[in-house]
PDB file of C-alpha atoms in Angstrom:
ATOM      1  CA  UNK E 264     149.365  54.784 113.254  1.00  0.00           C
ATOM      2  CA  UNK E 265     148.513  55.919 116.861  1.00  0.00           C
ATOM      3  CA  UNK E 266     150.214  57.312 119.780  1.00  0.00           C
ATOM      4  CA  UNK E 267     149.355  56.213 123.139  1.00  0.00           C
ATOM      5  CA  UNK E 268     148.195  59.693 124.712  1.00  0.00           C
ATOM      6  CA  UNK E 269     150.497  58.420 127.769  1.00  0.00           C
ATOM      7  CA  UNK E 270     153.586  55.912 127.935  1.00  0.00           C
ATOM      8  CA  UNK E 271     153.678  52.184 128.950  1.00  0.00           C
ATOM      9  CA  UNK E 272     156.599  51.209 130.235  1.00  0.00           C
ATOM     10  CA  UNK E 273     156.694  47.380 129.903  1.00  0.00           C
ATOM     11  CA  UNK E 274     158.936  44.582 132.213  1.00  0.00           C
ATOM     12  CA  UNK E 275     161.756  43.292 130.250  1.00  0.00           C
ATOM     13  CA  UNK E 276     160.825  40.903 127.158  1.00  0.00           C
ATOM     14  CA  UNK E 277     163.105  38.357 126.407  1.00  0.00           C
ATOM     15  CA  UNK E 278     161.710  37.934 122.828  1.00  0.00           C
ATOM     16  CA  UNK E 279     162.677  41.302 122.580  1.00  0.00           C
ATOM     17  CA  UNK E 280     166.018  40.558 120.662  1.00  0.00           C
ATOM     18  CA  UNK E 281     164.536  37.761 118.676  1.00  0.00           C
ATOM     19  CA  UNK E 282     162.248  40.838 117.151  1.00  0.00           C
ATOM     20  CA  UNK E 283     165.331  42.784 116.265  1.00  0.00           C
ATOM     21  CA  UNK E 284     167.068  40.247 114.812  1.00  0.00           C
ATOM     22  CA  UNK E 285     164.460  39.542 112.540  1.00  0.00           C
ATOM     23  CA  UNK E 286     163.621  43.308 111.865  1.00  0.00           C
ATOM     24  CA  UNK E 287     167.687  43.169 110.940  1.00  0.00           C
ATOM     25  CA  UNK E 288     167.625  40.184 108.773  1.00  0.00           C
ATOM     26  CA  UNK E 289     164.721  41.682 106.705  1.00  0.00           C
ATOM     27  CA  UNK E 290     166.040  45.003 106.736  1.00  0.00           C
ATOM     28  CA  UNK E 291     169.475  43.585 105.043  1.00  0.00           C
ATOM     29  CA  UNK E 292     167.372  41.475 102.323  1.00  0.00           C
ATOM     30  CA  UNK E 293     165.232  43.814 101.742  1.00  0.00           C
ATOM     31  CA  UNK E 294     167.996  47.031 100.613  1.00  0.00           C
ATOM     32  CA  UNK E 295     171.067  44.530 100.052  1.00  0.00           C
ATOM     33  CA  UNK E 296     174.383  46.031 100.599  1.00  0.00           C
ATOM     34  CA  UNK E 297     172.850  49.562 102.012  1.00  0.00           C
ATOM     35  CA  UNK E 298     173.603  48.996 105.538  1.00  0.00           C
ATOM     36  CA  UNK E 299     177.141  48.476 106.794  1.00  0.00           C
ATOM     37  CA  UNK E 300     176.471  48.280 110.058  1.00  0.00           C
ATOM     38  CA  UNK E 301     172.950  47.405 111.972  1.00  0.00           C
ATOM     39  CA  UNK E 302     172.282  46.976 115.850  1.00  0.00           C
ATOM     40  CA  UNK E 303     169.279  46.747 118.419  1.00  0.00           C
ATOM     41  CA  UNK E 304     169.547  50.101 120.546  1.00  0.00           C
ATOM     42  CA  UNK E 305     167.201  51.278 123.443  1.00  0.00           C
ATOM     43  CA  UNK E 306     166.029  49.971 126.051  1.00  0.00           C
ATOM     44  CA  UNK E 307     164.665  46.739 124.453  1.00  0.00           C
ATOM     45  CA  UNK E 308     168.647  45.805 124.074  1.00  0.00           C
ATOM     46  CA  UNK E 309     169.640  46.294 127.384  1.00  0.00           C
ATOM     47  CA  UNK E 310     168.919  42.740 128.886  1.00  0.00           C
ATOM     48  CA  UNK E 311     166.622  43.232 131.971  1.00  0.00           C
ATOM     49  CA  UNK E 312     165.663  46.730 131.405  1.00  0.00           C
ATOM     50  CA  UNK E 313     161.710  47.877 131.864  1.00  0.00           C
ATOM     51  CA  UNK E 314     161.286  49.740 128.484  1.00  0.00           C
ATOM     52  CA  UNK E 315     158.069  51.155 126.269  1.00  0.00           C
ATOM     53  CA  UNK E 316     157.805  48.204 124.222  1.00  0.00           C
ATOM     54  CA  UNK E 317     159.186  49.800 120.703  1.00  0.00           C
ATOM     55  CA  UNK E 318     161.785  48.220 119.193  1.00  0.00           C
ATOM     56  CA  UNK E 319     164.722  50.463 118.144  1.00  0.00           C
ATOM     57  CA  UNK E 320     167.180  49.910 115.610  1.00  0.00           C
ATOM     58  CA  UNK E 321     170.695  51.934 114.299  1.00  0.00           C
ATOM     59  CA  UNK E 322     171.780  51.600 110.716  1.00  0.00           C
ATOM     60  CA  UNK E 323     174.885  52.837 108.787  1.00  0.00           C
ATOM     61  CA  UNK E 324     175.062  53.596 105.524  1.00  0.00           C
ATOM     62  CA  UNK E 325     178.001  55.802 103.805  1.00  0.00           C
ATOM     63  CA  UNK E 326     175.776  58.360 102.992  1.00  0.00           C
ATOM     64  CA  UNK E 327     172.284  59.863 104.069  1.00  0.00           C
ATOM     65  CA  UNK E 328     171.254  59.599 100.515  1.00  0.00           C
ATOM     66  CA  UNK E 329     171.737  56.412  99.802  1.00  0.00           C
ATOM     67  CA  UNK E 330     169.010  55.731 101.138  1.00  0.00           C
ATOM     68  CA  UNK E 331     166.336  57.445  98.946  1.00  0.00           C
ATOM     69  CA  UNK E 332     166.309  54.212  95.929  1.00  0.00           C
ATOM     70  CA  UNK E 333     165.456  51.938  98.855  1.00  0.00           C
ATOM     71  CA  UNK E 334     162.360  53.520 100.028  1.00  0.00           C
ATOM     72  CA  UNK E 335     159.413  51.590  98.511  1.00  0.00           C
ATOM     73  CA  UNK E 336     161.441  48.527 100.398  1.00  0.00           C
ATOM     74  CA  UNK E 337     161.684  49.591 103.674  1.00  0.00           C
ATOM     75  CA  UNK E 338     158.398  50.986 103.425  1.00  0.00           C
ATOM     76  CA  UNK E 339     157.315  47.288 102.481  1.00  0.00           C
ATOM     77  CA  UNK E 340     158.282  46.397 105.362  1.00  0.00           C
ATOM     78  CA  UNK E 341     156.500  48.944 107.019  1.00  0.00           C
ATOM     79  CA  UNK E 342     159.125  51.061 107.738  1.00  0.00           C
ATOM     80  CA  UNK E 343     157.796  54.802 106.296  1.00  0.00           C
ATOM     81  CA  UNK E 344     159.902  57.832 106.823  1.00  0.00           C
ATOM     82  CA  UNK E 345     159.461  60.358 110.146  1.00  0.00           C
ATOM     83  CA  UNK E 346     160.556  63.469 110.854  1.00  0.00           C
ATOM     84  CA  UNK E 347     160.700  63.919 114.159  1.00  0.00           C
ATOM     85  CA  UNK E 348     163.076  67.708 113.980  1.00  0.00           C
ATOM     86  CA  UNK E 349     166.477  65.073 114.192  1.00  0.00           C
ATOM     87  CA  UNK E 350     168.312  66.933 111.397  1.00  0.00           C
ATOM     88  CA  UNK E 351     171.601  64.155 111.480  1.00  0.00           C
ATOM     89  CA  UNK E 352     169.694  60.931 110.695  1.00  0.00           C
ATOM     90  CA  UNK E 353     167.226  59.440 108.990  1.00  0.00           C
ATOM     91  CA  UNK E 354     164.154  58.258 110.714  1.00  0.00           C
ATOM     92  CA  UNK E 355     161.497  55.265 109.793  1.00  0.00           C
ATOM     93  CA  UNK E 356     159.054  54.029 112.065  1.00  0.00           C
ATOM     94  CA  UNK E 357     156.674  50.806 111.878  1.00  0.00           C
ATOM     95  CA  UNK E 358     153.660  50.025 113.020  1.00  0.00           C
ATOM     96  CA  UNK E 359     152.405  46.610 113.458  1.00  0.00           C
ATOM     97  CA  UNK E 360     148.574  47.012 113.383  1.00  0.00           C
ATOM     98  CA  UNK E 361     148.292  50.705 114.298  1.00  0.00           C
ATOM     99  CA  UNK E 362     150.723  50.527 117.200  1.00  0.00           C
ATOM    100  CA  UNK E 363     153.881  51.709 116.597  1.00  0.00           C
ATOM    101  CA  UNK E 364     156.870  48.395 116.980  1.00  0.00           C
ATOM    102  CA  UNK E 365     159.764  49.442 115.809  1.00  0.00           C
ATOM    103  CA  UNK E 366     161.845  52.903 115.067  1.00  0.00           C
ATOM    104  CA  UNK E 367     164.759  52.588 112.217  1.00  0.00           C
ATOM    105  CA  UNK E 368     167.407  55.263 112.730  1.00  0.00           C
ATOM    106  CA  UNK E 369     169.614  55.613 110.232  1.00  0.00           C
ATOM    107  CA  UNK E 370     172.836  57.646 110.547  1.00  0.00           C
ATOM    108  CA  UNK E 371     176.266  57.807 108.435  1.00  0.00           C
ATOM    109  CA  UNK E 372     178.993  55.344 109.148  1.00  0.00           C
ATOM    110  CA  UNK E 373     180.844  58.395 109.791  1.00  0.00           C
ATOM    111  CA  UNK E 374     179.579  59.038 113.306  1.00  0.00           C
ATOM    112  CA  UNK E 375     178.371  55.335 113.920  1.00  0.00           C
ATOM    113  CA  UNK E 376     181.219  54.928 116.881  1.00  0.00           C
ATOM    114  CA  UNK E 377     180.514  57.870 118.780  1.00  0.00           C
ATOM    115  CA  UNK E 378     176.478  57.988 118.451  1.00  0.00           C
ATOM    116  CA  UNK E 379     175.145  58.464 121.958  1.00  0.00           C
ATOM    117  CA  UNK E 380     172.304  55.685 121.477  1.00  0.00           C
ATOM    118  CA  UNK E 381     174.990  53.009 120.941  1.00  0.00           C
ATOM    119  CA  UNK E 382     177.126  54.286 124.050  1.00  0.00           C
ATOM    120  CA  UNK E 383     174.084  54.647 126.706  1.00  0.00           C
ATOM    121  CA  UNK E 384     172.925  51.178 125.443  1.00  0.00           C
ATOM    122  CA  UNK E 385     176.443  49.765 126.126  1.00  0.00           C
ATOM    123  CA  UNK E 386     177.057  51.307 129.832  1.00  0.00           C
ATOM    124  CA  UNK E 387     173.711  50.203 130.675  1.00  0.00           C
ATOM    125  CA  UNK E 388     174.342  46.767 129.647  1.00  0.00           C
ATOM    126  CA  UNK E 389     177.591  46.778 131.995  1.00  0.00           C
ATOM    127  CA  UNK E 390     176.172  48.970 134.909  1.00  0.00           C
ATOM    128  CA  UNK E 391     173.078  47.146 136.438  1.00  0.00           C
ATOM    129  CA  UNK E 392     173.347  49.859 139.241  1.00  0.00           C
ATOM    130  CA  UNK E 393     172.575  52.936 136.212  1.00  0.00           C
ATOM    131  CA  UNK E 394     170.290  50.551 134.735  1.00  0.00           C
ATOM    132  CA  UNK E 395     168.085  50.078 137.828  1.00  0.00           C
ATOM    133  CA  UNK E 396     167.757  53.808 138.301  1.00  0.00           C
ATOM    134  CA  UNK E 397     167.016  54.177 134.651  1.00  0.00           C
ATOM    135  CA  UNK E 398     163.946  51.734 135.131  1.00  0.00           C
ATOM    136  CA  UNK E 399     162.999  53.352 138.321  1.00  0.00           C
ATOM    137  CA  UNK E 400     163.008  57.131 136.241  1.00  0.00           C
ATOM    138  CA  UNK E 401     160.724  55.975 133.650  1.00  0.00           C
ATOM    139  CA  UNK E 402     158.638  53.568 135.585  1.00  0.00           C
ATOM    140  CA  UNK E 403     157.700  57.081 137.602  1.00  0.00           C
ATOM    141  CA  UNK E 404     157.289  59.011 134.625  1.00  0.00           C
ATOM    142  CA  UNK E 405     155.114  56.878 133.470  1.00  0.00           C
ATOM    143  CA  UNK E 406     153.226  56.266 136.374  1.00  0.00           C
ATOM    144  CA  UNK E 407     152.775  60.481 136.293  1.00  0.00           C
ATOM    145  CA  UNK E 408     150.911  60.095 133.059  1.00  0.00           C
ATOM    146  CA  UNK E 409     153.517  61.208 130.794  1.00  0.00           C
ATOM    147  CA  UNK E 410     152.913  61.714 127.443  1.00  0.00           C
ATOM    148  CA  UNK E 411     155.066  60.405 124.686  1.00  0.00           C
ATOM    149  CA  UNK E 412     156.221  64.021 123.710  1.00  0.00           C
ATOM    150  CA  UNK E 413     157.409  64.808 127.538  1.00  0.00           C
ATOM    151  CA  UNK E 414     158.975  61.519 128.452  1.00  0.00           C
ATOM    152  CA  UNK E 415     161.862  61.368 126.639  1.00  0.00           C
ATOM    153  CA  UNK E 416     162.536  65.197 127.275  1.00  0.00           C
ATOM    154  CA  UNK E 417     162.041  64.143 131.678  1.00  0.00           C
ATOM    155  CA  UNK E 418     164.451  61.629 130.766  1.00  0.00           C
ATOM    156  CA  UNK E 419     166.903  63.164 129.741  1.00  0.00           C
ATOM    157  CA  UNK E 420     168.827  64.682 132.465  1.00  0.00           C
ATOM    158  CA  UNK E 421     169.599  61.538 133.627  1.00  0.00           C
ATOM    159  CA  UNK E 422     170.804  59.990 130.131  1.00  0.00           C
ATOM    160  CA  UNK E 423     172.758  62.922 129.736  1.00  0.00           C
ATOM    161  CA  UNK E 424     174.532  62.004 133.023  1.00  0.00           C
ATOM    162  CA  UNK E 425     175.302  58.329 132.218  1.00  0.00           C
ATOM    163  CA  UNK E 426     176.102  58.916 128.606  1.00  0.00           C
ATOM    164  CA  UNK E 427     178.533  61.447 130.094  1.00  0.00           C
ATOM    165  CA  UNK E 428     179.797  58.878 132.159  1.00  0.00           C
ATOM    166  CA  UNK E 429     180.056  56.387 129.478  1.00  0.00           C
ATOM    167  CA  UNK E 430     181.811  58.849 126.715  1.00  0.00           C
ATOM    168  CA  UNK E 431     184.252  59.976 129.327  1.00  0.00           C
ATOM    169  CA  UNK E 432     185.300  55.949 129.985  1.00  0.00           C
ATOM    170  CA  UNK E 433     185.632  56.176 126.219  1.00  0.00           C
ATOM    171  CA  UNK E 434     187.841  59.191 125.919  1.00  0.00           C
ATOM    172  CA  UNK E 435     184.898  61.082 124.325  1.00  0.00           C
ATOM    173  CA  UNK E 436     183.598  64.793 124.700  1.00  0.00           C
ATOM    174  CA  UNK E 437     180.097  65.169 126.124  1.00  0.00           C
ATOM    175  CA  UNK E 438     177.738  66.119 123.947  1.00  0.00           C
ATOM    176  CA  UNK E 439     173.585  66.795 124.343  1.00  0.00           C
ATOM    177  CA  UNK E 440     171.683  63.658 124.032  1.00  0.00           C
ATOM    178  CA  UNK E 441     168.470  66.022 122.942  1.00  0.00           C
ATOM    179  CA  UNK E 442     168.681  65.911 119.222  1.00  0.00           C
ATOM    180  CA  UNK E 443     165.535  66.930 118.654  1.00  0.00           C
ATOM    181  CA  UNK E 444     165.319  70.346 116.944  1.00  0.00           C
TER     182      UNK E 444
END
């Protein structure tokens, strides 16, 4: 699989959920009654919203290691494992002829209500005014010739704001949107 040495951030694509929703409906056939819960996060869910063209998904299961007997099927599907230093999750990622498409997350149905990815996607879908300025960050970080390893770190002062903003509606505590280890 290769990474683009810098990040294309993409106009909204309205065949963007279709993708997801089939990613789900495979996903569910392919490791019946693993996942109790499956939604289209990111950007590509967020109607309107510029995004790198990856489709992200969140899964719940009961437990992390339910997951191991269902390998070899996700990975038909092209989903193979990732470890990207995210010590609370699973992580798969697929690529569709060498370019990554679509990122699997998979966390426990445990923390599914309060997972940051879920909430940020949520606000943004609600607040068009958070969601333009959200564009307009990553448009310009892109435009700077980010890399993929920076851009999600330049973003993140900002997500950390509107997340804040969305857990607090929510009667949540903040809590840092960098997972990575």
């Amino acid at each position: 699989m290769s990474e683009p040495s810098v990040v294309h951030v993409a106009d909204y694509d309205p065949s963007w959920p279709r993708h997801a929703a089939a990613a789900i409906d495979a996903l569910r056939a392919a490791a019946p009654g693993l996942f109790v819960e499956i939604e289209h996060i990111g950007s590509t869910a967020v109607p309107g919203l510029a995004a790198k063209p990856v489709i992200d998904l969140m899964a719940a299961v009961h437990d992390l290691r339910h997951t191991a007997p269902h390998q070899a099927a996700l990975a038909d599907l092209g989903f193979h494992p990732h470890n990207n230093g995210m010590t609370d999750r699973l992580l798969y990622v697929r690529a569709d002829d060498g370019v990554r498409s679509h990122i699997l997350h998979v966390v426990t149905l445990a923390s599914w209500s309060t997972r940051n990815q879920r909430i940020f996607r949520d606000y943004l879908r609600t607040h068009p005014e958070d969601a333009t300025r959200y564009t307009q960050l990553k448009r310009a970080i892109a435009a700077a010739g980010t890399g993929p390893g920076e851009y999600a770190r330049a973003k993140t002062a900002l997500v950390q704001e509107l997340t804040d903003r969305a857990r607090t509606q929510l009667g949540l505590p903040s809590v840092p949107v960098w997972e990575k280890r």
